[in-house]
mmCIF file of C-alpha atoms in Angstrom:
data_model
loop_
_atom_site.group_PDB
_atom_site.id
_atom_site.type_symbol
_atom_site.label_atom_id
_atom_site.label_comp_id
_atom_site.label_asym_id
_atom_site.label_seq_id
_atom_site.Cartn_x
_atom_site.Cartn_y
_atom_site.Cartn_z
ATOM 1 C CA UNK A 1 -43.432 -27.777 28.954
ATOM 2 C CA UNK A 2 -43.772 -24.620 31.003
ATOM 3 C CA UNK A 3 -45.675 -24.908 34.255
ATOM 4 C CA UNK A 4 -48.054 -22.119 33.241
ATOM 5 C CA UNK A 5 -49.038 -21.039 29.735
ATOM 6 C CA UNK A 6 -50.698 -17.707 29.030
ATOM 7 C CA UNK A 7 -51.695 -16.018 25.799
ATOM 8 C CA UNK A 8 -49.603 -12.815 25.646
ATOM 9 C CA UNK A 9 -52.175 -10.876 23.623
ATOM 10 C CA UNK A 10 -52.164 -7.942 23.265
ATOM 11 C CA UNK A 11 -55.861 -7.554 23.968
ATOM 12 C CA UNK A 12 -57.670 -4.322 23.141
ATOM 13 C CA UNK A 13 -61.295 -3.730 24.164
ATOM 14 C CA UNK A 14 -63.685 -0.762 24.355
ATOM 15 C CA UNK A 15 -64.576 0.689 27.731
ATOM 16 C CA UNK A 16 -67.421 -1.222 29.357
ATOM 17 C CA UNK A 17 -66.613 -4.540 27.691
ATOM 18 C CA UNK A 18 -66.274 -7.835 29.521
ATOM 19 C CA UNK A 19 -62.708 -9.102 29.428
ATOM 20 C CA UNK A 20 -61.709 -12.752 29.704
ATOM 21 C CA UNK A 21 -58.113 -13.690 30.482
ATOM 22 C CA UNK A 22 -57.017 -17.313 30.599
ATOM 23 C CA UNK A 23 -54.152 -19.593 31.572
ATOM 24 C CA UNK A 24 -53.466 -23.296 31.595
ATOM 25 C CA UNK A 25 -51.146 -25.089 33.968
ATOM 26 C CA UNK A 26 -49.474 -28.467 33.903
ATOM 27 C CA UNK A 27 -49.073 -29.701 37.478
ATOM 28 C CA UNK A 28 -52.176 -31.122 39.140
ATOM 29 C CA UNK A 29 -50.523 -30.609 42.528
ATOM 30 C CA UNK A 30 -50.930 -26.846 42.318
ATOM 31 C CA UNK A 31 -53.386 -25.623 44.934
ATOM 32 C CA UNK A 32 -52.951 -21.854 44.919
ATOM 33 C CA UNK A 33 -54.016 -19.713 41.988
ATOM 34 C CA UNK A 34 -53.404 -16.023 41.685
ATOM 35 C CA UNK A 35 -53.814 -13.121 39.318
ATOM 36 C CA UNK A 36 -51.381 -10.237 39.472
ATOM 37 C CA UNK A 37 -51.760 -6.895 37.737
ATOM 38 C CA UNK A 38 -48.671 -5.072 36.523
ATOM 39 C CA UNK A 39 -48.742 -1.489 35.321
ATOM 40 C CA UNK A 40 -46.009 -0.294 33.012
ATOM 41 C CA UNK A 41 -42.648 0.122 34.759
ATOM 42 C CA UNK A 42 -44.088 -1.141 38.057
ATOM 43 C CA UNK A 43 -43.895 -4.335 40.077
ATOM 44 C CA UNK A 44 -46.737 -6.870 39.995
ATOM 45 C CA UNK A 45 -49.471 -6.475 42.606
ATOM 46 C CA UNK A 46 -51.832 -9.197 43.773
ATOM 47 C CA UNK A 47 -55.316 -8.808 42.331
ATOM 48 C CA UNK A 48 -57.092 -12.066 43.114
ATOM 49 C CA UNK A 49 -56.308 -15.259 44.969
ATOM 50 C CA UNK A 50 -58.125 -18.577 45.085
ATOM 51 C CA UNK A 51 -57.359 -21.837 46.774
ATOM 52 C CA UNK A 52 -58.281 -25.072 44.978
ATOM 53 C CA UNK A 53 -61.226 -25.014 42.592
ATOM 54 C CA UNK A 54 -64.157 -22.674 42.292
ATOM 55 C CA UNK A 55 -64.971 -19.048 41.754
ATOM 56 C CA UNK A 56 -64.087 -15.917 43.646
ATOM 57 C CA UNK A 57 -65.595 -12.521 43.059
ATOM 58 C CA UNK A 58 -64.274 -9.124 44.084
ATOM 59 C CA UNK A 59 -66.141 -6.162 42.681
ATOM 60 C CA UNK A 60 -65.793 -6.183 38.898
ATOM 61 C CA UNK A 61 -63.309 -9.060 38.990
ATOM 62 C CA UNK A 62 -64.077 -12.789 39.037
ATOM 63 C CA UNK A 63 -61.451 -15.529 39.192
ATOM 64 C CA UNK A 64 -62.297 -19.092 38.185
ATOM 65 C CA UNK A 65 -60.331 -22.287 38.623
ATOM 66 C CA UNK A 66 -61.177 -25.557 36.891
ATOM 67 C CA UNK A 67 -58.775 -28.145 38.242
ATOM 68 C CA UNK A 68 -60.197 -30.916 36.072
ATOM 69 C CA UNK A 69 -59.016 -29.120 32.952
ATOM 70 C CA UNK A 70 -56.142 -27.233 34.624
ATOM 71 C CA UNK A 71 -57.615 -23.958 33.462
ATOM 72 C CA UNK A 72 -57.730 -20.628 35.279
ATOM 73 C CA UNK A 73 -59.594 -17.520 34.198
ATOM 74 C CA UNK A 74 -60.028 -13.901 35.178
ATOM 75 C CA UNK A 75 -63.105 -11.969 34.098
ATOM 76 C CA UNK A 76 -63.328 -8.192 34.259
ATOM 77 C CA UNK A 77 -66.794 -6.680 33.994
ATOM 78 C CA UNK A 78 -67.450 -3.101 32.894
ATOM 79 C CA UNK A 79 -63.799 -2.650 31.996
ATOM 80 C CA UNK A 80 -62.277 0.781 32.585
ATOM 81 C CA UNK A 81 -59.279 2.549 31.036
ATOM 82 C CA UNK A 82 -57.592 2.231 34.437
ATOM 83 C CA UNK A 83 -57.676 -1.560 33.948
ATOM 84 C CA UNK A 84 -55.126 -1.186 31.151
ATOM 85 C CA UNK A 85 -52.155 -3.218 32.363
ATOM 86 C CA UNK A 86 -50.469 -6.576 32.003
ATOM 87 C CA UNK A 87 -52.195 -9.405 33.855
ATOM 88 C CA UNK A 88 -50.098 -12.299 35.130
ATOM 89 C CA UNK A 89 -51.535 -15.598 36.273
ATOM 90 C CA UNK A 90 -49.589 -17.624 38.829
ATOM 91 C CA UNK A 91 -49.876 -21.015 40.457
ATOM 92 C CA UNK A 92 -48.153 -22.668 43.404
ATOM 93 C CA UNK A 93 -48.356 -25.654 45.684
ATOM 94 C CA UNK A 94 -46.681 -23.763 48.515
ATOM 95 C CA UNK A 95 -46.431 -20.114 49.448
ATOM 96 C CA UNK A 96 -42.961 -19.820 47.997
ATOM 97 C CA UNK A 97 -42.447 -21.422 44.612
ATOM 98 C CA UNK A 98 -44.778 -19.410 42.377
ATOM 99 C CA UNK A 99 -44.941 -20.162 38.647
ATOM 100 C CA UNK A 100 -46.002 -17.178 36.572
ATOM 101 C CA UNK A 101 -47.411 -16.920 33.096
ATOM 102 C CA UNK A 102 -45.747 -14.499 30.701
ATOM 103 C CA UNK A 103 -48.621 -12.060 31.058
ATOM 104 C CA UNK A 104 -51.431 -10.721 28.859
ATOM 105 C CA UNK A 105 -51.291 -7.061 27.895
ATOM 106 C CA UNK A 106 -54.726 -5.408 28.100
ATOM 107 C CA UNK A 107 -55.716 -1.997 26.762
ATOM 108 C CA UNK A 108 -59.169 -0.576 27.492
ATOM 109 C CA UNK A 109 -60.038 2.147 25.019
ATOM 110 C CA UNK A 110 -62.203 5.043 26.292
ATOM 111 C CA UNK B 1 -45.176 1.502 55.077
ATOM 112 C CA UNK B 2 -42.755 2.257 52.245
ATOM 113 C CA UNK B 3 -43.134 -1.149 50.644
ATOM 114 C CA UNK B 4 -40.277 -3.132 49.151
ATOM 115 C CA UNK B 5 -37.436 -0.822 48.134
ATOM 116 C CA UNK B 6 -35.026 -1.628 45.326
ATOM 117 C CA UNK B 7 -32.002 0.197 44.047
ATOM 118 C CA UNK B 8 -30.897 1.224 41.576
ATOM 119 C CA UNK B 9 -34.032 1.557 39.455
ATOM 120 C CA UNK B 10 -32.004 1.487 36.265
ATOM 121 C CA UNK B 11 -28.558 0.107 35.597
ATOM 122 C CA UNK B 12 -26.632 0.220 32.343
ATOM 123 C CA UNK B 13 -23.296 -1.528 32.284
ATOM 124 C CA UNK B 14 -20.844 -3.063 29.897
ATOM 125 C CA UNK B 15 -20.346 -6.749 29.421
ATOM 126 C CA UNK B 16 -17.888 -8.164 31.930
ATOM 127 C CA UNK B 17 -18.628 -5.652 34.655
ATOM 128 C CA UNK B 18 -19.925 -6.566 38.098
ATOM 129 C CA UNK B 19 -23.497 -5.570 38.883
ATOM 130 C CA UNK B 20 -25.019 -5.379 42.352
ATOM 131 C CA UNK B 21 -28.760 -5.018 42.872
ATOM 132 C CA UNK B 22 -30.136 -4.116 46.274
ATOM 133 C CA UNK B 23 -33.376 -4.792 48.112
ATOM 134 C CA UNK B 24 -34.948 -3.748 51.380
ATOM 135 C CA UNK B 25 -37.963 -5.934 52.235
ATOM 136 C CA UNK B 26 -41.012 -4.814 54.151
ATOM 137 C CA UNK B 27 -40.271 -4.723 57.857
ATOM 138 C CA UNK B 28 -41.456 -7.875 59.609
ATOM 139 C CA UNK B 29 -41.522 -10.030 56.498
ATOM 140 C CA UNK B 30 -39.645 -13.305 56.931
ATOM 141 C CA UNK B 31 -39.376 -14.323 53.292
ATOM 142 C CA UNK B 32 -37.499 -12.550 50.516
ATOM 143 C CA UNK B 33 -37.583 -13.502 46.855
ATOM 144 C CA UNK B 34 -35.538 -12.464 43.828
ATOM 145 C CA UNK B 35 -37.179 -12.721 40.397
ATOM 146 C CA UNK B 36 -36.117 -11.939 36.850
ATOM 147 C CA UNK B 37 -38.617 -10.814 34.203
ATOM 148 C CA UNK B 38 -38.089 -10.978 30.450
ATOM 149 C CA UNK B 39 -40.512 -10.823 27.556
ATOM 150 C CA UNK B 40 -39.663 -14.340 26.438
ATOM 151 C CA UNK B 41 -39.620 -16.166 29.760
ATOM 152 C CA UNK B 42 -41.858 -14.003 31.910
ATOM 153 C CA UNK B 43 -41.292 -13.800 35.660
ATOM 154 C CA UNK B 44 -38.901 -16.429 37.004
ATOM 155 C CA UNK B 45 -37.935 -17.118 40.594
ATOM 156 C CA UNK B 46 -34.173 -17.003 41.061
ATOM 157 C CA UNK B 47 -33.751 -17.581 44.799
ATOM 158 C CA UNK B 48 -35.608 -17.089 48.048
ATOM 159 C CA UNK B 49 -34.608 -16.630 51.671
ATOM 160 C CA UNK B 50 -36.359 -17.413 54.928
ATOM 161 C CA UNK B 51 -35.118 -15.613 58.028
ATOM 162 C CA UNK B 52 -32.015 -14.513 56.061
ATOM 163 C CA UNK B 53 -31.116 -18.095 55.087
ATOM 164 C CA UNK B 54 -31.157 -19.112 51.390
ATOM 165 C CA UNK B 55 -33.697 -21.901 51.003
ATOM 166 C CA UNK B 56 -33.895 -22.569 47.278
ATOM 167 C CA UNK B 57 -31.448 -21.217 44.715
ATOM 168 C CA UNK B 58 -32.321 -23.674 41.955
ATOM 169 C CA UNK B 59 -33.498 -20.818 39.759
ATOM 170 C CA UNK B 60 -30.139 -19.054 39.743
ATOM 171 C CA UNK B 61 -29.039 -19.399 36.129
ATOM 172 C CA UNK B 62 -25.297 -19.749 36.581
ATOM 173 C CA UNK B 63 -22.413 -19.361 38.975
ATOM 174 C CA UNK B 64 -22.101 -15.793 37.787
ATOM 175 C CA UNK B 65 -25.149 -15.037 39.919
ATOM 176 C CA UNK B 66 -24.987 -14.854 43.695
ATOM 177 C CA UNK B 67 -27.327 -13.530 46.376
ATOM 178 C CA UNK B 68 -26.865 -12.667 50.009
ATOM 179 C CA UNK B 69 -29.034 -11.543 52.871
ATOM 180 C CA UNK B 70 -26.760 -10.352 55.684
ATOM 181 C CA UNK B 71 -29.671 -9.165 57.834
ATOM 182 C CA UNK B 72 -33.455 -9.003 57.879
ATOM 183 C CA UNK B 73 -33.591 -5.629 56.171
ATOM 184 C CA UNK B 74 -31.171 -5.999 53.285
ATOM 185 C CA UNK B 75 -30.385 -8.331 50.413
ATOM 186 C CA UNK B 76 -28.162 -8.151 47.339
ATOM 187 C CA UNK B 77 -28.131 -9.925 44.007
ATOM 188 C CA UNK B 78 -24.760 -9.832 42.291
ATOM 189 C CA UNK B 79 -23.843 -10.710 38.730
ATOM 190 C CA UNK B 80 -20.153 -11.115 37.983
ATOM 191 C CA UNK B 81 -19.235 -10.956 35.155
ATOM 192 C CA UNK B 82 -22.354 -9.576 33.486
ATOM 193 C CA UNK B 83 -23.390 -10.592 29.961
ATOM 194 C CA UNK B 84 -25.867 -9.051 27.488
ATOM 195 C CA UNK B 85 -28.278 -11.957 28.031
ATOM 196 C CA UNK B 86 -28.615 -10.881 31.664
ATOM 197 C CA UNK B 87 -30.525 -7.802 30.495
ATOM 198 C CA UNK B 88 -33.922 -7.966 32.194
ATOM 199 C CA UNK B 89 -35.982 -6.435 34.985
ATOM 200 C CA UNK B 90 -35.054 -7.859 38.374
ATOM 201 C CA UNK B 91 -37.694 -7.812 41.091
ATOM 202 C CA UNK B 92 -37.418 -8.337 44.794
ATOM 203 C CA UNK B 93 -40.494 -9.441 46.746
ATOM 204 C CA UNK B 94 -41.203 -10.200 50.378
ATOM 205 C CA UNK B 95 -43.946 -11.847 52.381
ATOM 206 C CA UNK B 96 -44.844 -12.554 55.963
ATOM 207 C CA UNK B 97 -44.856 -16.106 57.302
ATOM 208 C CA UNK B 98 -48.605 -16.371 57.800
ATOM 209 C CA UNK B 99 -49.513 -14.808 54.465
ATOM 210 C CA UNK B 100 -49.411 -16.131 50.912
ATOM 211 C CA UNK B 101 -49.168 -12.671 49.377
ATOM 212 C CA UNK B 102 -45.827 -11.607 47.978
ATOM 213 C CA UNK B 103 -45.274 -7.850 47.780
ATOM 214 C CA UNK B 104 -43.099 -6.799 44.887
ATOM 215 C CA UNK B 105 -40.707 -3.900 44.659
ATOM 216 C CA UNK B 106 -40.591 -1.562 41.645
ATOM 217 C CA UNK B 107 -37.801 -3.540 40.002
ATOM 218 C CA UNK B 108 -34.343 -2.780 38.650
ATOM 219 C CA UNK B 109 -34.091 -2.533 34.873
ATOM 220 C CA UNK B 110 -30.685 -3.907 33.914
ATOM 221 C CA UNK B 111 -29.147 -3.369 30.502
ATOM 222 C CA UNK B 112 -25.825 -5.005 29.707
ATOM 223 C CA UNK B 113 -24.204 -3.755 26.492
#
C-alpha cells in the first residue's frame, strides 16, 4: 500500500467553480500535511501547509486534514484559469521524508 | 535569489551510457534532496543530505545510482549504466534547517533510449 493515494483526474471545471482535491494516507504517525502546485515543465511549489488536524485558509485556498479518517483535502474557491496545474498532496512525520501523491491534473476553462 | 539550479534541463542518452545530473541548492540551505518523478509512481525521494553528508539513501533504486555532495553549493546524481526505465524527471530540492519548506528546482528530464 502506498503511503499516500491521490486520484489522478484529470479534472476539468469552468472558471469560478469550487474545486475539491483529495488524498488519503496510510500512516497515522504523519503530522505534516502539504499541498504543492506544479505547472507544466516546472518544479513543485508549496501552496499550503498544515500541522496535525484542522483547517487552514489562505485566500481562495482551504486545506483540511481529518486525521481520524486519514483524509486530506484542498478546496479552491472561485477557480481561475491560472489555477490550471497539477496538485500534489504530501505527508511527513519529519521535515525530510515527504511522501507525495501522484498528483491531480486540474484544468480551469475560461 | 536564483532558487535551486539544475543542469542539464534535458538529457537524452543511450542505454548503457553514464548520466550525471547536477544541482546547486539555495545558498544557506542545509538540506538537499534528490527526487524522481514518473507518471506511474509520482514523486519519490531518492536520497537526502544534511550539511553535505548523506543521511538516507534508502530510496536509491539500485547500485547503478550514486549521489555526492562535495560542498554546500553543489551535488551530483549519477546513473551508470543508464537503462530505459530510468527515464523520468529528476528534481533537486533544498531547505533550511529551521523550515519545513522544500524548494524545488526546475528538474532534469532524462530520456534513455
